[in-house]
mmCIF file of C-alpha atoms in Angstrom:
data_model
loop_
_atom_site.group_PDB
_atom_site.id
_atom_site.type_symbol
_atom_site.label_atom_id
_atom_site.label_comp_id
_atom_site.label_asym_id
_atom_site.label_seq_id
_atom_site.Cartn_x
_atom_site.Cartn_y
_atom_site.Cartn_z
ATOM 1 C CA MET A 1 13.455 -15.379 0.651
ATOM 2 C CA ARG A 2 13.047 -14.234 -3.057
ATOM 3 C CA ILE A 3 11.732 -10.765 -3.107
ATOM 4 C CA MET A 4 12.144 -8.568 -6.277
ATOM 5 C CA SER A 5 14.662 -5.839 -5.630
ATOM 6 C CA THR A 6 13.037 -2.516 -5.032
ATOM 7 C CA SER A 7 16.042 -0.587 -6.461
ATOM 8 C CA LEU A 8 15.604 -2.391 -9.734
ATOM 9 C CA LEU A 9 11.933 -1.784 -9.869
ATOM 10 C CA VAL A 10 12.422 2.047 -9.232
ATOM 11 C CA SER A 11 15.334 2.469 -11.599
ATOM 12 C CA ALA A 12 13.553 0.507 -14.363
ATOM 13 C CA ALA A 13 10.397 2.694 -13.899
ATOM 14 C CA ILE A 14 12.311 6.032 -13.945
ATOM 15 C CA ALA A 15 14.287 5.204 -17.067
ATOM 16 C CA SER A 16 11.148 4.140 -18.898
ATOM 17 C CA THR A 17 8.657 7.049 -18.114
ATOM 18 C CA ALA A 18 9.492 8.877 -21.353
ATOM 19 C CA LEU A 19 8.266 5.774 -23.334
ATOM 20 C CA ALA A 20 4.753 6.125 -22.091
ATOM 21 C CA GLN A 21 4.611 9.706 -22.914
ATOM 22 C CA GLY A 22 5.456 8.936 -26.599
ATOM 23 C CA ASN A 23 3.138 6.033 -26.809
ATOM 24 C CA ALA A 24 -0.374 6.825 -28.037
ATOM 25 C CA ALA A 25 -1.773 3.461 -26.903
ATOM 26 C CA PRO A 26 0.133 2.237 -23.892
ATOM 27 C CA PHE A 27 -2.587 -0.240 -22.603
ATOM 28 C CA THR A 28 -3.129 -3.038 -24.901
ATOM 29 C CA VAL A 29 -5.716 -5.965 -24.653
ATOM 30 C CA ALA A 30 -3.671 -8.818 -25.411
ATOM 31 C CA GLU A 31 -6.338 -10.990 -26.789
ATOM 32 C CA THR A 32 -7.325 -8.508 -29.433
ATOM 33 C CA GLY A 33 -4.345 -6.347 -30.002
ATOM 34 C CA GLN A 34 -6.451 -3.229 -29.449
ATOM 35 C CA GLY A 35 -4.525 -0.400 -27.979
ATOM 36 C CA PHE A 36 -6.074 2.358 -25.522
ATOM 37 C CA ALA A 37 -4.763 5.484 -24.077
ATOM 38 C CA SER A 38 -6.149 4.892 -20.585
ATOM 39 C CA ILE A 39 -6.307 1.890 -18.369
ATOM 40 C CA GLY A 40 -10.059 2.655 -17.775
ATOM 41 C CA ASP A 41 -10.912 2.309 -21.462
ATOM 42 C CA ALA A 42 -8.823 -0.929 -21.627
ATOM 43 C CA LEU A 43 -10.770 -2.540 -18.807
ATOM 44 C CA ALA A 44 -14.075 -1.387 -20.273
ATOM 45 C CA ALA A 45 -13.153 -3.056 -23.561
ATOM 46 C CA ILE A 46 -12.837 -6.421 -21.745
ATOM 47 C CA GLY A 47 -16.062 -5.928 -19.908
ATOM 48 C CA ASP A 48 -17.422 -9.180 -18.362
ATOM 49 C CA ARG A 49 -15.025 -11.460 -20.398
ATOM 50 C CA ARG A 50 -11.675 -12.880 -19.578
ATOM 51 C CA GLY A 51 -8.705 -10.634 -20.768
ATOM 52 C CA THR A 52 -5.222 -9.141 -20.169
ATOM 53 C CA VAL A 53 -4.162 -5.697 -20.281
ATOM 54 C CA VAL A 54 -0.482 -5.337 -21.130
ATOM 55 C CA VAL A 55 0.867 -1.883 -19.833
ATOM 56 C CA ALA A 56 3.922 -0.303 -21.611
ATOM 57 C CA PRO A 57 6.673 1.280 -19.476
ATOM 58 C CA GLY A 58 5.905 4.591 -18.001
ATOM 59 C CA SER A 59 4.571 6.721 -15.102
ATOM 60 C CA TYR A 60 0.757 7.224 -15.408
ATOM 61 C CA HIS A 61 -1.306 9.830 -13.651
ATOM 62 C CA GLN A 62 -4.552 7.863 -14.067
ATOM 63 C CA CYS A 63 -6.623 5.298 -12.423
ATOM 64 C CA GLY A 64 -8.924 2.530 -13.523
ATOM 65 C CA VAL A 65 -12.086 0.563 -12.526
ATOM 66 C CA GLN A 66 -12.805 -3.054 -13.405
ATOM 67 C CA GLN A 67 -16.456 -3.691 -13.404
ATOM 68 C CA GLY A 68 -16.680 -7.272 -14.234
ATOM 69 C CA GLY A 69 -14.843 -10.166 -15.881
ATOM 70 C CA ASP A 70 -11.603 -11.877 -15.003
ATOM 71 C CA VAL A 71 -8.874 -9.487 -15.725
ATOM 72 C CA THR A 72 -4.991 -9.559 -15.544
ATOM 73 C CA ILE A 73 -3.173 -6.277 -15.642
ATOM 74 C CA ARG A 74 0.419 -6.934 -16.401
ATOM 75 C CA ALA A 75 3.550 -4.572 -16.930
ATOM 76 C CA VAL A 76 5.487 -5.692 -20.088
ATOM 77 C CA THR A 77 8.510 -5.711 -17.708
ATOM 78 C CA PRO A 78 7.945 -5.755 -14.005
ATOM 79 C CA GLY A 79 8.854 -2.551 -12.335
ATOM 80 C CA THR A 80 8.503 -0.351 -15.303
ATOM 81 C CA VAL A 81 5.084 0.847 -14.722
ATOM 82 C CA ILE A 82 3.808 3.226 -12.120
ATOM 83 C CA PHE A 83 0.412 4.313 -11.216
ATOM 84 C CA ASP A 84 1.091 7.647 -9.371
ATOM 85 C CA GLY A 85 -1.103 9.748 -7.316
ATOM 86 C CA VAL A 86 -4.631 9.491 -8.956
ATOM 87 C CA PRO A 87 -7.397 7.505 -7.027
ATOM 88 C CA CYS A 88 -10.666 6.529 -8.851
ATOM 89 C CA GLU A 89 -13.966 7.014 -6.961
ATOM 90 C CA GLY A 90 -12.072 8.299 -3.958
ATOM 91 C CA LYS A 91 -10.642 4.817 -3.216
ATOM 92 C CA GLY A 92 -7.658 3.692 -5.027
ATOM 93 C CA ALA A 93 -5.567 3.664 -8.302
ATOM 94 C CA LEU A 94 -7.173 0.283 -9.270
ATOM 95 C CA VAL A 95 -10.824 -0.275 -8.060
ATOM 96 C CA LEU A 96 -11.553 -3.972 -8.686
ATOM 97 C CA ARG A 97 -15.030 -5.374 -8.727
ATOM 98 C CA GLY A 98 -15.032 -8.248 -11.221
ATOM 99 C CA ARG A 99 -15.061 -12.034 -10.854
ATOM 100 C CA ALA A 100 -11.131 -12.277 -10.530
ATOM 101 C CA SER A 101 -8.243 -9.810 -10.864
ATOM 102 C CA THR A 102 -4.480 -10.380 -11.264
ATOM 103 C CA VAL A 103 -1.886 -7.496 -10.996
ATOM 104 C CA ASP A 104 1.683 -8.314 -12.017
ATOM 105 C CA GLY A 105 4.639 -6.085 -12.004
ATOM 106 C CA ILE A 106 3.047 -2.709 -11.139
ATOM 107 C CA ILE A 107 4.211 0.178 -8.856
ATOM 108 C CA PHE A 108 1.558 2.102 -7.034
ATOM 109 C CA GLN A 109 2.394 5.284 -5.194
ATOM 110 C CA ASN A 110 1.408 8.586 -3.546
ATOM 111 C CA ILE A 111 -2.391 7.600 -3.339
ATOM 112 C CA ARG A 112 -4.280 9.491 -0.832
ATOM 113 C CA VAL A 113 -8.124 10.371 -0.396
ATOM 114 C CA PRO A 114 -10.229 12.438 2.122
ATOM 115 C CA ASP A 115 -11.296 9.416 4.182
ATOM 116 C CA GLY A 116 -7.651 8.408 4.719
ATOM 117 C CA ASN A 117 -7.977 5.088 2.934
ATOM 118 C CA GLY A 118 -6.201 5.776 -0.433
ATOM 119 C CA ALA A 119 -5.057 2.461 -1.724
ATOM 120 C CA GLY A 120 -2.933 1.140 -4.615
ATOM 121 C CA ILE A 121 -5.685 -1.495 -5.028
ATOM 122 C CA ARG A 122 -9.099 -1.457 -3.758
ATOM 123 C CA LEU A 123 -10.775 -4.855 -4.015
ATOM 124 C CA GLU A 124 -14.696 -4.841 -3.810
ATOM 125 C CA SER A 125 -15.477 -8.324 -5.223
ATOM 126 C CA GLY A 126 -13.958 -11.571 -6.614
ATOM 127 C CA ASN A 127 -10.537 -13.015 -6.075
ATOM 128 C CA LEU A 128 -7.223 -11.093 -6.304
ATOM 129 C CA THR A 129 -3.658 -12.217 -7.096
ATOM 130 C CA VAL A 130 -0.820 -9.730 -6.814
ATOM 131 C CA ARG A 131 2.723 -10.588 -7.827
ATOM 132 C CA ASN A 132 5.972 -8.750 -8.329
ATOM 133 C CA SER A 133 4.582 -5.389 -7.289
ATOM 134 C CA LEU A 134 5.473 -2.370 -5.155
ATOM 135 C CA PHE A 135 3.207 -0.319 -2.973
ATOM 136 C CA ARG A 136 4.600 2.763 -1.491
ATOM 137 C CA ASN A 137 4.017 6.214 -0.050
ATOM 138 C CA SER A 138 0.346 5.890 0.192
ATOM 139 C CA GLU A 139 -2.263 5.481 2.863
ATOM 140 C CA GLU A 140 -2.730 1.884 2.230
ATOM 141 C CA GLY A 141 -1.313 -0.821 -0.076
ATOM 142 C CA ILE A 142 -4.265 -3.084 -0.563
ATOM 143 C CA LEU A 143 -7.676 -2.623 0.910
ATOM 144 C CA THR A 144 -10.740 -4.927 0.522
ATOM 145 C CA GLY A 145 -14.359 -4.859 1.456
ATOM 146 C CA ASP A 146 -16.229 -7.665 3.258
ATOM 147 C CA TYR A 147 -18.007 -10.369 0.961
ATOM 148 C CA ASP A 148 -18.290 -14.212 0.957
ATOM 149 C CA GLY A 149 -15.766 -16.434 -0.580
ATOM 150 C CA GLY A 150 -12.973 -14.003 -1.636
ATOM 151 C CA GLN A 151 -9.450 -15.202 -1.851
ATOM 152 C CA VAL A 152 -6.466 -12.912 -1.933
ATOM 153 C CA VAL A 153 -2.976 -14.198 -2.815
ATOM 154 C CA ILE A 154 0.077 -11.885 -2.587
ATOM 155 C CA ASP A 155 3.527 -12.986 -3.672
ATOM 156 C CA LYS A 156 6.972 -11.399 -4.209
ATOM 157 C CA SER A 157 5.736 -7.938 -3.393
ATOM 158 C CA THR A 158 6.918 -4.844 -1.420
ATOM 159 C CA PHE A 159 4.963 -2.705 0.879
ATOM 160 C CA ARG A 160 6.780 0.490 1.932
ATOM 161 C CA LYS A 161 5.832 3.742 3.792
ATOM 162 C CA LEU A 162 2.066 2.813 4.107
ATOM 163 C CA GLY A 163 -0.401 3.186 6.829
ATOM 164 C CA ARG A 164 -1.513 6.135 8.985
ATOM 165 C CA CYS A 165 -3.340 6.985 12.321
ATOM 166 C CA ASP A 166 -4.136 10.614 12.248
ATOM 167 C CA ARG A 167 -6.810 13.272 11.598
ATOM 168 C CA ASP A 168 -9.243 11.599 13.960
ATOM 169 C CA LEU A 169 -9.873 8.958 11.170
ATOM 170 C CA ASP A 170 -9.750 5.235 11.574
ATOM 171 C CA CYS A 171 -6.216 3.910 11.044
ATOM 172 C CA ALA A 172 -5.090 2.660 7.588
ATOM 173 C CA HIS A 173 -2.550 -0.118 7.338
ATOM 174 C CA GLY A 174 -0.057 -1.648 4.923
ATOM 175 C CA ILE A 175 -2.448 -4.421 3.944
ATOM 176 C CA TYR A 176 -6.033 -4.524 5.123
ATOM 177 C CA ILE A 177 -8.092 -7.650 4.201
ATOM 178 C CA GLY A 178 -11.763 -7.727 5.217
ATOM 179 C CA ARG A 179 -14.047 -10.567 5.869
ATOM 180 C CA LEU A 180 -13.133 -12.842 3.010
ATOM 181 C CA ALA A 181 -12.376 -16.453 2.951
ATOM 182 C CA SER A 182 -8.607 -16.641 2.844
ATOM 183 C CA LEU A 183 -5.327 -14.575 2.578
ATOM 184 C CA SER A 184 -1.986 -15.902 1.392
ATOM 185 C CA VAL A 185 1.127 -13.548 1.705
ATOM 186 C CA THR A 186 4.456 -15.119 0.698
ATOM 187 C CA ASN A 187 7.978 -13.944 -0.166
ATOM 188 C CA SER A 188 7.174 -10.309 0.319
ATOM 189 C CA ARG A 189 8.618 -7.329 2.321
ATOM 190 C CA PHE A 190 7.005 -4.813 4.651
ATOM 191 C CA ASP A 191 9.005 -1.780 5.855
ATOM 192 C CA GLN A 192 9.136 1.880 6.994
ATOM 193 C CA GLY A 193 5.434 1.888 8.036
ATOM 194 C CA ASP A 194 3.850 5.221 8.739
ATOM 195 C CA GLY A 195 1.153 4.085 11.121
ATOM 196 C CA GLY A 196 -1.263 1.266 11.804
ATOM 197 C CA HIS A 197 -0.344 -2.440 11.288
ATOM 198 C CA TYR A 198 1.847 -3.805 8.553
ATOM 199 C CA LEU A 199 -0.622 -6.662 7.950
ATOM 200 C CA LYS A 200 -4.315 -6.614 9.024
ATOM 201 C CA THR A 201 -6.766 -9.299 8.126
ATOM 202 C CA ARG A 202 -10.172 -10.433 9.078
ATOM 203 C CA THR A 203 -10.095 -13.520 6.815
ATOM 204 C CA ALA A 204 -10.861 -16.961 8.331
ATOM 205 C CA ARG A 205 -7.814 -18.523 6.947
ATOM 206 C CA VAL A 206 -4.271 -17.381 6.462
ATOM 207 C CA THR A 207 -1.006 -18.436 4.974
ATOM 208 C CA ILE A 208 1.645 -15.961 5.906
ATOM 209 C CA SER A 209 5.222 -17.460 4.962
ATOM 210 C CA GLY A 210 8.660 -16.264 4.012
ATOM 211 C CA ASN A 211 8.105 -12.594 4.379
ATOM 212 C CA SER A 212 10.252 -9.839 5.898
ATOM 213 C CA PHE A 213 8.784 -7.257 8.459
ATOM 214 C CA ASP A 214 11.315 -4.521 9.000
ATOM 215 C CA ASP A 215 10.057 -1.956 11.411
ATOM 216 C CA SER A 216 13.449 -0.352 11.915
ATOM 217 C CA GLY A 217 12.457 2.729 9.930
ATOM 218 C CA GLY A 218 8.865 2.740 11.084
ATOM 219 C CA ARG A 219 7.071 5.568 12.547
ATOM 220 C CA LEU A 220 4.219 5.171 15.103
ATOM 221 C CA THR A 221 3.336 1.702 14.079
ATOM 222 C CA ASN A 222 1.514 -1.071 15.648
ATOM 223 C CA TYR A 223 1.527 -4.824 15.067
ATOM 224 C CA MET A 224 3.317 -6.746 12.341
ATOM 225 C CA ILE A 225 0.440 -9.043 11.832
ATOM 226 C CA ASP A 226 -3.093 -8.434 13.151
ATOM 227 C CA LEU A 227 -5.619 -11.349 12.920
ATOM 228 C CA SER A 228 -8.425 -9.139 13.867
ATOM 229 C CA ASN A 229 -11.097 -11.741 14.318
ATOM 230 C CA GLY A 230 -9.014 -14.942 14.605
ATOM 231 C CA ALA A 231 -8.001 -17.419 11.929
ATOM 232 C CA THR A 232 -6.707 -20.720 11.150
ATOM 233 C CA GLY A 233 -3.813 -21.492 8.974
ATOM 234 C CA THR A 234 0.042 -20.892 9.188
ATOM 235 C CA ILE A 235 2.434 -18.048 9.993
ATOM 236 C CA THR A 236 5.789 -19.526 9.265
ATOM 237 C CA GLY A 237 9.443 -18.604 8.157
ATOM 238 C CA ASN A 238 8.999 -14.949 8.486
ATOM 239 C CA GLU A 239 11.559 -12.370 9.891
ATOM 240 C CA MET A 240 10.402 -9.477 11.968
ATOM 241 C CA VAL A 241 12.376 -6.595 13.393
ATOM 242 C CA GLN A 242 10.606 -4.068 15.780
ATOM 243 C CA GLY A 243 11.882 -0.475 15.657
ATOM 244 C CA LYS A 244 11.965 2.221 18.375
ATOM 245 C CA ASP A 245 9.147 4.589 17.183
ATOM 246 C CA LYS A 246 5.991 2.653 17.941
ATOM 247 C CA ASP A 247 2.539 3.608 18.803
ATOM 248 C CA ASN A 248 1.981 0.088 20.184
ATOM 249 C CA TRP A 249 4.950 -2.162 20.848
ATOM 250 C CA SER A 250 3.195 -4.750 23.154
ATOM 251 C CA ALA A 251 2.952 -7.620 20.597
ATOM 252 C CA PHE A 252 4.302 -8.667 17.152
ATOM 253 C CA ILE A 253 1.291 -10.949 16.368
ATOM 254 C CA THR A 254 -2.251 -10.691 17.690
ATOM 255 C CA VAL A 255 -5.078 -13.126 17.639
ATOM 256 C CA ALA A 256 -8.757 -11.743 17.726
ATOM 257 C CA PRO A 257 -8.052 -8.427 19.500
ATOM 258 C CA GLU A 258 -11.412 -7.023 17.868
ATOM 259 C CA GLY A 259 -13.444 -10.123 18.773
ATOM 260 C CA ARG A 260 -13.556 -13.765 17.961
ATOM 261 C CA GLU A 261 -15.404 -14.425 14.654
ATOM 262 C CA HIS A 262 -13.345 -17.478 13.617
ATOM 263 C CA SER A 263 -11.759 -20.334 15.521
ATOM 264 C CA SER A 264 -7.934 -20.074 15.729
ATOM 265 C CA ALA A 265 -7.590 -23.480 17.238
ATOM 266 C CA GLY A 266 -4.776 -25.091 15.438
ATOM 267 C CA LEU A 267 -3.339 -21.990 13.923
ATOM 268 C CA VAL A 268 0.415 -22.854 13.578
ATOM 269 C CA ILE A 269 3.198 -20.253 14.371
ATOM 270 C CA GLU A 270 6.492 -21.649 13.969
ATOM 271 C CA GLY A 271 9.907 -21.208 12.299
ATOM 272 C CA ASN A 272 9.910 -17.290 12.614
ATOM 273 C CA LYS A 273 12.488 -15.038 13.739
ATOM 274 C CA ALA A 274 11.601 -12.128 15.779
ATOM 275 C CA GLY A 275 13.622 -9.334 17.555
ATOM 276 C CA PHE A 276 14.522 -5.548 18.012
ATOM 277 C CA VAL A 277 16.713 -3.141 16.271
ATOM 278 C CA PRO A 278 20.293 -2.980 17.814
ATOM 279 C CA GLY A 279 20.399 -1.470 21.235
ATOM 280 C CA LEU A 280 16.604 -1.992 22.033
ATOM 281 C CA GLU A 281 15.164 -4.440 24.555
ATOM 282 C CA ARG A 282 11.503 -4.528 25.313
ATOM 283 C CA GLY A 283 9.106 -6.924 27.118
ATOM 284 C CA SER A 284 7.067 -7.409 23.924
ATOM 285 C CA THR A 285 4.890 -10.485 23.471
ATOM 286 C CA PHE A 286 5.500 -12.497 20.250
ATOM 287 C CA VAL A 287 1.861 -13.857 20.151
ATOM 288 C CA ALA A 288 -0.943 -12.090 22.065
ATOM 289 C CA ASN A 289 -4.128 -14.339 21.972
ATOM 290 C CA PHE A 290 -7.339 -12.584 22.976
ATOM 291 C CA THR A 291 -9.223 -15.932 22.954
ATOM 292 C CA ASP A 292 -8.928 -19.293 24.712
ATOM 293 C CA ASP A 293 -8.377 -21.170 21.331
ATOM 294 C CA ALA A 294 -5.318 -23.326 21.359
ATOM 295 C CA VAL A 295 -2.918 -21.802 18.877
ATOM 296 C CA ARG A 296 -0.003 -23.967 18.132
ATOM 297 C CA ILE A 297 3.283 -22.018 18.775
ATOM 298 C CA GLY A 298 6.200 -24.242 17.644
ATOM 299 C CA ALA A 299 9.794 -23.340 17.664
ATOM 300 C CA ASN A 300 10.658 -19.707 16.835
ATOM 301 C CA GLU A 301 13.865 -17.620 17.254
ATOM 302 C CA LEU A 302 13.038 -14.742 19.639
ATOM 303 C CA ALA A 303 15.005 -11.953 21.178
ATOM 304 C CA PRO A 304 15.752 -12.856 25.024
ATOM 305 C CA SER A 305 13.629 -9.958 26.380
ATOM 306 C CA MET A 306 10.590 -11.147 24.509
ATOM 307 C CA LYS A 307 7.733 -13.141 25.875
ATOM 308 C CA VAL A 308 6.614 -16.089 23.844
ATOM 309 C CA LYS A 309 2.799 -15.605 24.405
ATOM 310 C CA ASP A 310 0.181 -14.109 26.612
ATOM 311 C CA ARG A 311 -3.646 -14.327 27.096
ATOM 312 C CA ARG A 312 -5.354 -10.909 26.925
#
């Protein structure tokens, strides 16, 4: 499993903060060479076209909204750029509503909003690709709306100290993908959740492969993977460790707990490893299926006290 070292991301970002403070134009549109003082102005300059915003090293207390186009937002060096503590529109550090968006090598942290859904990235239209990025200490890492045809791809990224279930508000989660076409999450890490699920999706199709779900430092968390309305696809080669401080420890993976909107017949779950922190044994279920769809559960390495599956 190849996941970018979080310690390298953090140390690089801290060391480079001063550079941004001395750079009058830290956001550069690669295609034109034009520089801007804010991410919002750089995105506006691209408009409805295709373009890349290259971000200089530093910690930025600002946010940006993409109103159109096909835009890439890329750190000069992965892990040297932090968007810290400032949401746009009461939603997220980046609010994306273009045709397509790519985010590469960015750290998002300390995003909170009154409705409890403060996210590093809020996706409202188009496709999204996220690579080599870190989401931490926020209410949500990535949150999307519901719309036809959207595809989300996440690779080599970390989701840490995210989620919440408090203040009589709906829970927030590490990743919450709405009613889009598909979700792919590969080679990524989820840990130290603060409530809700680590990965929640309503997409019709999923690829969840080669990830680490480490709940040993979690607090009042729920499921590792929640396929809220069912899905086809694959969940393979993941490692999952359940911790002691759970709000709901009954299952690791759930299929359609909020109602069946998609068939899960043929969903493949195999080659995963799941267990508990040392000294803990529970009768948790690996896959809790809330439908009669024939989910294909292959060979997985499970703790002795776990049940492979149940129908709920």
